[in-house]
JSON list of C-alpha atoms in Angstrom, two decimals:
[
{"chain": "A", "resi": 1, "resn": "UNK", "atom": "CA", "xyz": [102.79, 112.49, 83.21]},
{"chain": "A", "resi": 2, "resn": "UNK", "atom": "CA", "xyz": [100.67, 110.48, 80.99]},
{"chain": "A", "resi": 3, "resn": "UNK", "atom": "CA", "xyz": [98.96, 107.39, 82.33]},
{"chain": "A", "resi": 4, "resn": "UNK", "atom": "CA", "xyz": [94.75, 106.34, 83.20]},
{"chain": "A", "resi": 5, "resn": "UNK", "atom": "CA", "xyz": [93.21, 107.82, 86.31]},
{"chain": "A", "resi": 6, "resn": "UNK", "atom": "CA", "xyz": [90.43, 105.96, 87.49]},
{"chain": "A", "resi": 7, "resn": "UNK", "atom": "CA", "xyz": [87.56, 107.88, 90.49]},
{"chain": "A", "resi": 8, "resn": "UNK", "atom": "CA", "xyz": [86.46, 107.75, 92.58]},
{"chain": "A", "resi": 9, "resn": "UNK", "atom": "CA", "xyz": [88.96, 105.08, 94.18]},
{"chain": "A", "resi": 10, "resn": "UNK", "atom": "CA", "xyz": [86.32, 103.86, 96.75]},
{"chain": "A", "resi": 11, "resn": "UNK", "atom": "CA", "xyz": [82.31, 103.59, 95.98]},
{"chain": "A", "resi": 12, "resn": "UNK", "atom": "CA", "xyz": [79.15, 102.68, 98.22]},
{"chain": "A", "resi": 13, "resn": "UNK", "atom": "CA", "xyz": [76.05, 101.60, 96.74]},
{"chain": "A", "resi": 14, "resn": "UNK", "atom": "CA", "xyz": [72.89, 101.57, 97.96]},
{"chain": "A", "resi": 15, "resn": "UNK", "atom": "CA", "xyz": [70.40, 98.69, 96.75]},
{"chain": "A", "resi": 16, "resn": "UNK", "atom": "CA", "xyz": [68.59, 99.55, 93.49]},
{"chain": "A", "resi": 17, "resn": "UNK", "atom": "CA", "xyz": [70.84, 102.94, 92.45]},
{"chain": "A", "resi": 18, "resn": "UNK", "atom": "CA", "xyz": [72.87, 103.50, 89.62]},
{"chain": "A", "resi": 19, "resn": "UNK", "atom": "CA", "xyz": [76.41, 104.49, 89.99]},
{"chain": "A", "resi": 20, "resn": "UNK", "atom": "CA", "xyz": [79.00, 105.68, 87.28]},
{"chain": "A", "resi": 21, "resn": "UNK", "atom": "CA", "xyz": [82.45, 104.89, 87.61]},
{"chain": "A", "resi": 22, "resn": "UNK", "atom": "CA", "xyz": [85.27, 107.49, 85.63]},
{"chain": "A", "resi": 23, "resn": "UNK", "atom": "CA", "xyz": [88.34, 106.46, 83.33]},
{"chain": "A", "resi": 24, "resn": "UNK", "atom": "CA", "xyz": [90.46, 109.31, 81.56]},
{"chain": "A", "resi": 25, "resn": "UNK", "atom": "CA", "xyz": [93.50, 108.71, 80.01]},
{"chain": "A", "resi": 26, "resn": "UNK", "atom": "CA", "xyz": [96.09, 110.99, 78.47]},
{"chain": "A", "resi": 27, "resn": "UNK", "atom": "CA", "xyz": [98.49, 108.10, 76.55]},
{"chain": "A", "resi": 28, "resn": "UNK", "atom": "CA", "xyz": [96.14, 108.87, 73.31]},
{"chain": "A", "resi": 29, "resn": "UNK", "atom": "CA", "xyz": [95.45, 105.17, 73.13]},
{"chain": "A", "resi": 30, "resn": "UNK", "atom": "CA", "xyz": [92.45, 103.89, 71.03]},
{"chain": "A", "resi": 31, "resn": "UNK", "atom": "CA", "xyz": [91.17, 100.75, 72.42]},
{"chain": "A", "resi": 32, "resn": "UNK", "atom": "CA", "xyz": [90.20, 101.04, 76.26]},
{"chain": "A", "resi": 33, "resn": "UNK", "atom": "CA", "xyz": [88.30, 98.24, 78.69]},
{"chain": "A", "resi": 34, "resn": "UNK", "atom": "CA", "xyz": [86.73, 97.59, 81.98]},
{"chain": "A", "resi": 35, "resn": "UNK", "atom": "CA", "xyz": [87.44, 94.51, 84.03]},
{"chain": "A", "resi": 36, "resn": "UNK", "atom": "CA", "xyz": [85.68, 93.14, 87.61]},
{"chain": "A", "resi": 37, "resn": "UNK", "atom": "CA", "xyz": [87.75, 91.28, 89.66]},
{"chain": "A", "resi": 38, "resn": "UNK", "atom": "CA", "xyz": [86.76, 89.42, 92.78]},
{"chain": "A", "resi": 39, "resn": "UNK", "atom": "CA", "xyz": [88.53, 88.59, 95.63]},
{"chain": "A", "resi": 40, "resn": "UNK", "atom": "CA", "xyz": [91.03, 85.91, 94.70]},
{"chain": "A", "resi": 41, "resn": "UNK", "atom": "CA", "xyz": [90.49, 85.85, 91.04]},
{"chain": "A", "resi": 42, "resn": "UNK", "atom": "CA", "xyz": [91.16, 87.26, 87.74]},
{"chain": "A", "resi": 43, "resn": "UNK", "atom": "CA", "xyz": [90.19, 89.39, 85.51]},
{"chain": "A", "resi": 44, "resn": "UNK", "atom": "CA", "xyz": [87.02, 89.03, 83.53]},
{"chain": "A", "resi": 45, "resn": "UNK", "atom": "CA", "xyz": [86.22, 91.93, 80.64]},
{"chain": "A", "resi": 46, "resn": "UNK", "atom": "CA", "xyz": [82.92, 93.61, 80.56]},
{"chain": "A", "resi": 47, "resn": "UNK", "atom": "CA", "xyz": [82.67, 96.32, 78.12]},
{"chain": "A", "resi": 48, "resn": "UNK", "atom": "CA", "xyz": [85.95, 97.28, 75.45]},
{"chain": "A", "resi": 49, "resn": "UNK", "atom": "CA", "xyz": [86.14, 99.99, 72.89]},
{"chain": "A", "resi": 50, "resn": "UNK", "atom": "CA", "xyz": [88.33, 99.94, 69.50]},
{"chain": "A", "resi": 51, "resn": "UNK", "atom": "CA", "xyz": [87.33, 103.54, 68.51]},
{"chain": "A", "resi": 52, "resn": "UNK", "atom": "CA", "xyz": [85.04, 106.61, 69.78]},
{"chain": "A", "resi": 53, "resn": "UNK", "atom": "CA", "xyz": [81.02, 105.74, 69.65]},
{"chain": "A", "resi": 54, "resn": "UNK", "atom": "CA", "xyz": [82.00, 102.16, 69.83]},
{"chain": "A", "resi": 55, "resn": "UNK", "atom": "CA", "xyz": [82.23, 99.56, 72.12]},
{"chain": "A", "resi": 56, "resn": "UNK", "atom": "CA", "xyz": [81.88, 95.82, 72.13]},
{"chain": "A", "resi": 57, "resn": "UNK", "atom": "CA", "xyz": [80.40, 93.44, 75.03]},
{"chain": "A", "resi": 58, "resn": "UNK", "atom": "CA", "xyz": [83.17, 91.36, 77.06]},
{"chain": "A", "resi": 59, "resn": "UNK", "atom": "CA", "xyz": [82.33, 88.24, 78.76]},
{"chain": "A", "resi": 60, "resn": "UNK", "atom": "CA", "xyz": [80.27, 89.60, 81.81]},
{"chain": "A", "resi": 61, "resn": "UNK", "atom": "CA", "xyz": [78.52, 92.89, 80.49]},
{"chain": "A", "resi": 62, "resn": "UNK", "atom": "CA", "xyz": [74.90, 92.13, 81.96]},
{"chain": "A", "resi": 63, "resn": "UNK", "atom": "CA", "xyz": [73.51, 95.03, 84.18]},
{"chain": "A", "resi": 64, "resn": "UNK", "atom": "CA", "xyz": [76.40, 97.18, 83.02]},
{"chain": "A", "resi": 65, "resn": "UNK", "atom": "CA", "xyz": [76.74, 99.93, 80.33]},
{"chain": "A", "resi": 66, "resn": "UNK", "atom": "CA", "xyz": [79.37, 102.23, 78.89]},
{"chain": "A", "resi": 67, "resn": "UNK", "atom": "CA", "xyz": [79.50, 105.00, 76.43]},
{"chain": "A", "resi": 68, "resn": "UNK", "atom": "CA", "xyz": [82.78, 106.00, 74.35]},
{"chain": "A", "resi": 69, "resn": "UNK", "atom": "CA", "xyz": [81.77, 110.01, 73.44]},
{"chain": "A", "resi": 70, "resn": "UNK", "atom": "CA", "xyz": [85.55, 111.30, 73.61]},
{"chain": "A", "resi": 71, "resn": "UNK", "atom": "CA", "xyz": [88.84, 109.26, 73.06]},
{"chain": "A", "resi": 72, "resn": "UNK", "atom": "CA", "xyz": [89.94, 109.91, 76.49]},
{"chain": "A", "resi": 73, "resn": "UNK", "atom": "CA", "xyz": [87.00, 108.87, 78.52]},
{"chain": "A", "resi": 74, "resn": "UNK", "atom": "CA", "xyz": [85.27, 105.80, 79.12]},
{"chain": "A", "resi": 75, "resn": "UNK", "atom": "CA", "xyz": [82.88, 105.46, 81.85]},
{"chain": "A", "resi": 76, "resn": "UNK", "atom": "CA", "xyz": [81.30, 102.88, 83.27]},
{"chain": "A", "resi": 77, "resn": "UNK", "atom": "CA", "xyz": [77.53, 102.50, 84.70]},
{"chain": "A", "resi": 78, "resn": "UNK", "atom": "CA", "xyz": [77.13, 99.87, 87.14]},
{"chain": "A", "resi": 79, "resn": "UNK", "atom": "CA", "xyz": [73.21, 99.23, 86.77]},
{"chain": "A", "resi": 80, "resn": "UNK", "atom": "CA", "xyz": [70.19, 98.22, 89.06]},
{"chain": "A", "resi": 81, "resn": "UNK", "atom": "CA", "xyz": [69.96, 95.47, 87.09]},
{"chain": "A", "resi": 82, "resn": "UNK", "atom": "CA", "xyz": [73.53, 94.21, 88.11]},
{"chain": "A", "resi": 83, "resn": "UNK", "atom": "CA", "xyz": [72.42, 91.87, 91.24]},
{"chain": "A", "resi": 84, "resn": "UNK", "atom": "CA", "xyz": [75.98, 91.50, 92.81]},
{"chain": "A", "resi": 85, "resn": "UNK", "atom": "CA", "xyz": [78.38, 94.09, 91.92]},
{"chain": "A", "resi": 86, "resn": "UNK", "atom": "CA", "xyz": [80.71, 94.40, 95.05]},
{"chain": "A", "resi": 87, "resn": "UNK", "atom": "CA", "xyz": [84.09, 94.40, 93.44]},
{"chain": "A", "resi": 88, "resn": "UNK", "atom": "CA", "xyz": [87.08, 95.70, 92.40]},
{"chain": "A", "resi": 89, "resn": "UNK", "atom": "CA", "xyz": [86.75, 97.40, 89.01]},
{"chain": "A", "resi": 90, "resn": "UNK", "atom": "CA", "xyz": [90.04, 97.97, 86.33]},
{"chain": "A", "resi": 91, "resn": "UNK", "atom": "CA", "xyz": [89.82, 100.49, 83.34]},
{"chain": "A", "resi": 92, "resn": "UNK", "atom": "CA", "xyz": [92.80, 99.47, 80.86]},
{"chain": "A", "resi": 93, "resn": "UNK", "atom": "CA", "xyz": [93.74, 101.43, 77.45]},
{"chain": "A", "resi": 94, "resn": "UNK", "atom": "CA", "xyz": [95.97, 100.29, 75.08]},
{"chain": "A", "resi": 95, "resn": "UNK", "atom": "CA", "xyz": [97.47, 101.34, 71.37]},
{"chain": "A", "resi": 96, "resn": "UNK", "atom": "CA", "xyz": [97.03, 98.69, 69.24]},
{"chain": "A", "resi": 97, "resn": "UNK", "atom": "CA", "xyz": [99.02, 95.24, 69.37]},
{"chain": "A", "resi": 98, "resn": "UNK", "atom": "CA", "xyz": [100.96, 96.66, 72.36]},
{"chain": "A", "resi": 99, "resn": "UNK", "atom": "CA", "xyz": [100.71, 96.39, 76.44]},
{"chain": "A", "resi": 100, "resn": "UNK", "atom": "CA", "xyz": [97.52, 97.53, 78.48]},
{"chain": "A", "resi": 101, "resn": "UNK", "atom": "CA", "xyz": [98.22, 100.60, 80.85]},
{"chain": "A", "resi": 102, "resn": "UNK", "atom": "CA", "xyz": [95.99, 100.04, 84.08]},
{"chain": "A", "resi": 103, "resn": "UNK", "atom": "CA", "xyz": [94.28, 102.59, 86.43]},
{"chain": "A", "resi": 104, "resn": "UNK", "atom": "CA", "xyz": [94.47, 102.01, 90.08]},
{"chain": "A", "resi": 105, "resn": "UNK", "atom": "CA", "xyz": [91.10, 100.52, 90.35]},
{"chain": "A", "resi": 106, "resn": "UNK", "atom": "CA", "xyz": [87.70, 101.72, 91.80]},
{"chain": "A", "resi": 107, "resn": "UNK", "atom": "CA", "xyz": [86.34, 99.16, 94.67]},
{"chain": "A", "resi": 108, "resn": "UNK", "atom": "CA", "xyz": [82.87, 99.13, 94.72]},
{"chain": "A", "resi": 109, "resn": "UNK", "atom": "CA", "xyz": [80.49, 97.95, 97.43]},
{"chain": "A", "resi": 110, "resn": "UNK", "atom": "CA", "xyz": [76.56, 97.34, 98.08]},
{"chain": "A", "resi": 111, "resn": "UNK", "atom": "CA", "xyz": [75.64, 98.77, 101.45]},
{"chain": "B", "resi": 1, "resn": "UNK", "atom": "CA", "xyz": [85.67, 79.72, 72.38]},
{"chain": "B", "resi": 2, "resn": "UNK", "atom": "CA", "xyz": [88.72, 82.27, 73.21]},
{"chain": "B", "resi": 3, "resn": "UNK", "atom": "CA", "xyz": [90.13, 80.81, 76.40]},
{"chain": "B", "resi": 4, "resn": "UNK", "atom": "CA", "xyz": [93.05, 81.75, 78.73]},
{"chain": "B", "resi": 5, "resn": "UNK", "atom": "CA", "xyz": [94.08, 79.26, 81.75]},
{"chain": "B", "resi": 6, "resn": "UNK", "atom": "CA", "xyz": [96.84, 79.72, 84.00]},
{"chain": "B", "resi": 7, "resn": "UNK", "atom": "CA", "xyz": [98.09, 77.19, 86.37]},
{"chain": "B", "resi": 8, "resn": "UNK", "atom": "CA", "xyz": [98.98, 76.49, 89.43]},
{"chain": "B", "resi": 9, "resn": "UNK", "atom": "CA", "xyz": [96.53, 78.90, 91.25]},
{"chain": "B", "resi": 10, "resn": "UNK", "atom": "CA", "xyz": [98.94, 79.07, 93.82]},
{"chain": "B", "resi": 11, "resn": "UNK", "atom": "CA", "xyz": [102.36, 78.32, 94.45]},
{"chain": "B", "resi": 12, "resn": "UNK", "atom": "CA", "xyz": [104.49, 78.50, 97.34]},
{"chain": "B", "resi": 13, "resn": "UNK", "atom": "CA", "xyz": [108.27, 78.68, 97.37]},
{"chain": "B", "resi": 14, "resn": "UNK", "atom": "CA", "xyz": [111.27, 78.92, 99.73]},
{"chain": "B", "resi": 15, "resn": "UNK", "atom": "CA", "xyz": [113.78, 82.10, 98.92]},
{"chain": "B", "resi": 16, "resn": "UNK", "atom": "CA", "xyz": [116.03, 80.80, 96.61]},
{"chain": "B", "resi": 17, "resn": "UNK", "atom": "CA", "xyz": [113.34, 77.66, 94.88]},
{"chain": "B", "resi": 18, "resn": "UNK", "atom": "CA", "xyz": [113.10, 78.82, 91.44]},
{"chain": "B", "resi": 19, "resn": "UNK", "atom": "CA", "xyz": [110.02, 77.75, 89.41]},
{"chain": "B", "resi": 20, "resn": "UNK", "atom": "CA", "xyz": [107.86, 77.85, 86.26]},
{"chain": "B", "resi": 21, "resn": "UNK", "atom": "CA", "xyz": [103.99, 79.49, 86.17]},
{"chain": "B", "resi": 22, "resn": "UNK", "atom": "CA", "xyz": [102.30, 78.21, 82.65]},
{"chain": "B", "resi": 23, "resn": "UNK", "atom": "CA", "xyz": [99.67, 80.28, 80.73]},
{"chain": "B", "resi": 24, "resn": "UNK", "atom": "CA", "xyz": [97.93, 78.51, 78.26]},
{"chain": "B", "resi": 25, "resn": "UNK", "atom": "CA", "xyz": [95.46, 79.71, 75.94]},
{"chain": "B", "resi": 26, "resn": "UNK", "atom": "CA", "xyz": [93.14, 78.56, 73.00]},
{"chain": "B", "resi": 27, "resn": "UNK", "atom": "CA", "xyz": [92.57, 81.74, 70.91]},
{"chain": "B", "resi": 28, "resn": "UNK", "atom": "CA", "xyz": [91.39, 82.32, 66.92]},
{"chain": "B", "resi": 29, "resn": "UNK", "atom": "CA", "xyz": [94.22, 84.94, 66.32]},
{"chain": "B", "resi": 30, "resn": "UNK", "atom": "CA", "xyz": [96.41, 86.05, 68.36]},
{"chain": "B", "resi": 31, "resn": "UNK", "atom": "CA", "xyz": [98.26, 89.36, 68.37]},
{"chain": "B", "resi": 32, "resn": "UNK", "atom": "CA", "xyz": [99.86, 89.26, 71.78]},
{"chain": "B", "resi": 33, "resn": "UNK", "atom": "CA", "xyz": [100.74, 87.58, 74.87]},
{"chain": "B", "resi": 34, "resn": "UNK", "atom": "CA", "xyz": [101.16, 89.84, 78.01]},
{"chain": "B", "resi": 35, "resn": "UNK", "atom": "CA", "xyz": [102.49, 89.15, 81.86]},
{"chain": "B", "resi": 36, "resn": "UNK", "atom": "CA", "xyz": [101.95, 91.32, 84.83]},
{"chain": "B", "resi": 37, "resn": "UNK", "atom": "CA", "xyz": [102.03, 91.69, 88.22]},
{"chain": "B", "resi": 38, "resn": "UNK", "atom": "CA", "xyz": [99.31, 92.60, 90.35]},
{"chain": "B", "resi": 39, "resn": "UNK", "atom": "CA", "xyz": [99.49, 93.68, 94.37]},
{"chain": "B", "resi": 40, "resn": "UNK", "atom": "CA", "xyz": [96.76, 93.98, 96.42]},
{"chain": "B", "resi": 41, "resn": "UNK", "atom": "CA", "xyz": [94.47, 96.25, 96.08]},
{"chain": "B", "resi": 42, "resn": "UNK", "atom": "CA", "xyz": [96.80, 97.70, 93.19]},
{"chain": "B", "resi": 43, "resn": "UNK", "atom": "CA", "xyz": [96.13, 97.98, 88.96]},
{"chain": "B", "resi": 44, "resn": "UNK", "atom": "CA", "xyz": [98.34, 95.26, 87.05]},
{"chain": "B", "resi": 45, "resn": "UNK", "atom": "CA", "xyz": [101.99, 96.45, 86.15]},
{"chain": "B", "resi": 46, "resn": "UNK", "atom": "CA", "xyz": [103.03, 95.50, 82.82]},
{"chain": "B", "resi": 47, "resn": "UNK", "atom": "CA", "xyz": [105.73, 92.77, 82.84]},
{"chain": "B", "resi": 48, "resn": "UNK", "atom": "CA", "xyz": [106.15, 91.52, 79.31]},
{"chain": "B", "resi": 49, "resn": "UNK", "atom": "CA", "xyz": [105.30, 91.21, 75.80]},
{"chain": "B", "resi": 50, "resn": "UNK", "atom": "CA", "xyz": [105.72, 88.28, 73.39]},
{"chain": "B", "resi": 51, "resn": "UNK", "atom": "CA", "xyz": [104.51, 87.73, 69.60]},
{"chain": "B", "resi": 52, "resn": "UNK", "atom": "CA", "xyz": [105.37, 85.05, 67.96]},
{"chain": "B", "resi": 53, "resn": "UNK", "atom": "CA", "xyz": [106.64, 81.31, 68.95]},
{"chain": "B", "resi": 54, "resn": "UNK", "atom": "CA", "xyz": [109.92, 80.81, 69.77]},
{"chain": "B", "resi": 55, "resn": "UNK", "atom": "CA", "xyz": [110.38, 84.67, 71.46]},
{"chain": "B", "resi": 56, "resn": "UNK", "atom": "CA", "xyz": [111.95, 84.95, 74.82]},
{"chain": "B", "resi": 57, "resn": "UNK", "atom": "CA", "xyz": [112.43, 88.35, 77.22]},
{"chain": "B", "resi": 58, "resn": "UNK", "atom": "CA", "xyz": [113.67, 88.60, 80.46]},
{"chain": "B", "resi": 59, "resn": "UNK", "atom": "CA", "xyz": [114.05, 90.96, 83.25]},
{"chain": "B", "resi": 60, "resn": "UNK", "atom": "CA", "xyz": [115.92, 90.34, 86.48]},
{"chain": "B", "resi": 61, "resn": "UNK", "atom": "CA", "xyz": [114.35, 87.22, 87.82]},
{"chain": "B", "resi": 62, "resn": "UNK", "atom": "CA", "xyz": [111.96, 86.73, 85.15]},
{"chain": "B", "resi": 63, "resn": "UNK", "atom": "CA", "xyz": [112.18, 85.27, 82.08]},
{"chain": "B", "resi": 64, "resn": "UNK", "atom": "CA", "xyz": [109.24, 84.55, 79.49]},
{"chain": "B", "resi": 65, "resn": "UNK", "atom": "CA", "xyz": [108.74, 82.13, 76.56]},
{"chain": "B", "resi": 66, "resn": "UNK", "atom": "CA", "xyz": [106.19, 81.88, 74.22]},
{"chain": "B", "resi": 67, "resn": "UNK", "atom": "CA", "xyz": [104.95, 78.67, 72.14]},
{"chain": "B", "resi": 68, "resn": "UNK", "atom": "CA", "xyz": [101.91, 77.76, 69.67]},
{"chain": "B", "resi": 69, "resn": "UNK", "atom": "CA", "xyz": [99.75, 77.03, 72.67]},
{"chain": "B", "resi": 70, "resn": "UNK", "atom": "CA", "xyz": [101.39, 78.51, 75.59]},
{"chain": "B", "resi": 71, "resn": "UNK", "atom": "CA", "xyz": [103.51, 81.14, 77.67]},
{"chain": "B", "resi": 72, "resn": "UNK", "atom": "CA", "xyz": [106.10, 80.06, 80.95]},
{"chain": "B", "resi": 73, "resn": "UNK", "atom": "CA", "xyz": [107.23, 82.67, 83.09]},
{"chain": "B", "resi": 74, "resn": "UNK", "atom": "CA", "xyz": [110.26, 81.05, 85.11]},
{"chain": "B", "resi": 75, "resn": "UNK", "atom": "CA", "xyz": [111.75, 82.87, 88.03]},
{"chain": "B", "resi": 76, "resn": "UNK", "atom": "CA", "xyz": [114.70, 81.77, 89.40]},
{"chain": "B", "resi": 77, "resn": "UNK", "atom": "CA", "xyz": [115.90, 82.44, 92.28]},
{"chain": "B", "resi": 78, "resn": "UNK", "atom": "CA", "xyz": [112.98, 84.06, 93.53]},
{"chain": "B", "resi": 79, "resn": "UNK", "atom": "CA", "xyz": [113.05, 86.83, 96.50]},
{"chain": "B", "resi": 80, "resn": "UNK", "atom": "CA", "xyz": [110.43, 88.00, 99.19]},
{"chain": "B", "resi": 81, "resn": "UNK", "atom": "CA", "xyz": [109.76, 90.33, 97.20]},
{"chain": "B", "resi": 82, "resn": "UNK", "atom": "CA", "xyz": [108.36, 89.02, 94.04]},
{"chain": "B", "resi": 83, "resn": "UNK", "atom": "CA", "xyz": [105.56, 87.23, 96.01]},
{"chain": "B", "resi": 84, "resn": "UNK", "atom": "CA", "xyz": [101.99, 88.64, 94.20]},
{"chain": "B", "resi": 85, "resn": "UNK", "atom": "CA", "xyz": [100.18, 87.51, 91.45]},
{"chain": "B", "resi": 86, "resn": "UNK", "atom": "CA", "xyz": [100.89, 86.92, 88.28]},
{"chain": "B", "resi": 87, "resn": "UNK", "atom": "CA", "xyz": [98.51, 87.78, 85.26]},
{"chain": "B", "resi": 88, "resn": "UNK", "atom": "CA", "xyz": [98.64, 86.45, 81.52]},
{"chain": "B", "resi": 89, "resn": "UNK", "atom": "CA", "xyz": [96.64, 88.19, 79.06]},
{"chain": "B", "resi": 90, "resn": "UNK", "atom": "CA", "xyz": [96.34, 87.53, 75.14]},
{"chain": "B", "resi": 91, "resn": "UNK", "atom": "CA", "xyz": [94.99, 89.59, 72.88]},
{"chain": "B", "resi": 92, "resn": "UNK", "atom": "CA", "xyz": [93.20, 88.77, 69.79]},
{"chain": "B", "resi": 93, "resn": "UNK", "atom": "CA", "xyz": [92.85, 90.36, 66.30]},
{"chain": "B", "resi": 94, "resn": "UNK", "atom": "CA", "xyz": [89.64, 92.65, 67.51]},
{"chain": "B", "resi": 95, "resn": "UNK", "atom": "CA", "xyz": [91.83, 93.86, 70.33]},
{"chain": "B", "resi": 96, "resn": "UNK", "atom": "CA", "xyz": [89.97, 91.50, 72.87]},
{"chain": "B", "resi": 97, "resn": "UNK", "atom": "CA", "xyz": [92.31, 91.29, 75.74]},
{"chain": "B", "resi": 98, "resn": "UNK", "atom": "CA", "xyz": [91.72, 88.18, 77.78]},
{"chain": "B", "resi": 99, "resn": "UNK", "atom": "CA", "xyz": [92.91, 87.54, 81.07]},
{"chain": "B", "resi": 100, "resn": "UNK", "atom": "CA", "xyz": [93.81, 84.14, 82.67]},
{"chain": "B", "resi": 101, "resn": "UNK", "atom": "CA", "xyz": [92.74, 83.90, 86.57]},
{"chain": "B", "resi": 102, "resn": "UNK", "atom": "CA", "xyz": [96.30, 84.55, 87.81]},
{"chain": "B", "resi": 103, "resn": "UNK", "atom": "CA", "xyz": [98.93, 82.54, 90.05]},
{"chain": "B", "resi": 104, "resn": "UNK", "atom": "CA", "xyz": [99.15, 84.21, 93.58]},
{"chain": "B", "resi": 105, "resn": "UNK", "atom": "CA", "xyz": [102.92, 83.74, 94.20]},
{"chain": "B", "resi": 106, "resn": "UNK", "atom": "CA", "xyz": [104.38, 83.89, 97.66]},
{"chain": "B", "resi": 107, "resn": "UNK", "atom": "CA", "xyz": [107.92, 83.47, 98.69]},
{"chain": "B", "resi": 108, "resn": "UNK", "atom": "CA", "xyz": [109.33, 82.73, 102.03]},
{"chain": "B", "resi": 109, "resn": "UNK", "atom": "CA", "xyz": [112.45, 84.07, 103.30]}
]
């Protein structure tokens, strides 16, 4: 079955690390995104890619990096530099002009 | 500045109560207007699409429109069951997709 697959689906951080969260999808869809969504709210785009080796910044990219290397993949790096990530995290792909396919999230927390 | 604001935040409505959510948006073009539905703890599911002024779809309950400036999803008759919340995205012509902050939906039997 085609569709995104997002891992781990629950992440503890420890103060100061680096962590790397993993989106693969199998739709062979071009563009792809991250989102953070807190408790209560919406989402709010970080990082989105149009095409391999290249990606754009969303709204809320500070302490956060991604790399596009394959069409499939699109990982995200939650930084040191990132002072309060705790939060649910989306990957989304999409072909162009049509709907966004969602993986099941990745909730991340600071311990 | 591309912009995406849903209201209310939060609506509350007997079995039965139908209702209107409103998505509006301020957006240098747009390519699409999307609705899902989100449950706790869960990815968005995919609801609708709508492109152009004027379009309606509908599915069960739910029925979208689209204008110049914004979206309505109207549910009528609403069930227990459709309580969550409801997402409206747009996306723009460099495949931006923007989210509004959602209207968390709950129905009472």
């Amino acid at each position: 079955d085609g569709g995104i697959t997002q891992s781990p689906k629950y992440l503890f951080r420890k103060e100061g690390q680096n962590v790397t969260l993993s989106c693969e999808q199998n739709l062979n869809h071009d563009a792809m995104y991250w989102y953070r969504q807190d408790p209560g709210q919406g989402l709010r785009l970080i990082y989105y890619s149009q095409i391999v080796n290249d990606f754009q910044k969303g709204d809320i990219a500070e302490g956060y990096s991604v790399s596009r290397e394959k069409k499939e993949s699109f990982p995200l790096t939650v930084t040191s530099a990132q002072k309060n990530p705790t939060a649910f995290y989306l990957c989304a792909s999409t072909l162009m002009g049509g709907e966004a396919f969602f993986g099941q999230g990745t909730r991340l927390t600071v311990v | 500045e591309d912009q995406v604001t849903q209201s209310p935040e939060a609506l509350r409505l007997q079995e039965g109560e139908s209702s209107s959510l409103n998505c509006s948006y301020t957006v240098s073009g747009l390519r699409g207007l999307f609705w899902y539905r989100q449950d706790p703890g869960k990815g968005p599911e995919f609801l609708f699409t709508l492109y152009s002024a004027g379009e309606e779809k509908e599915k069960e309950r739910l029925k979208a429109t689209l204008t110049k400036k914004e979206s309505f999803l109207h549910i009528t008759a609403p069930k227990p069951e459709d309580s969550a919340t409801y997402l409206c995205a747009v996306q723009i012509n460099t495949d931006k997709l923007i989210f509004g902050t959602g209207t968390r939906l709950q129905v009472f039997p």
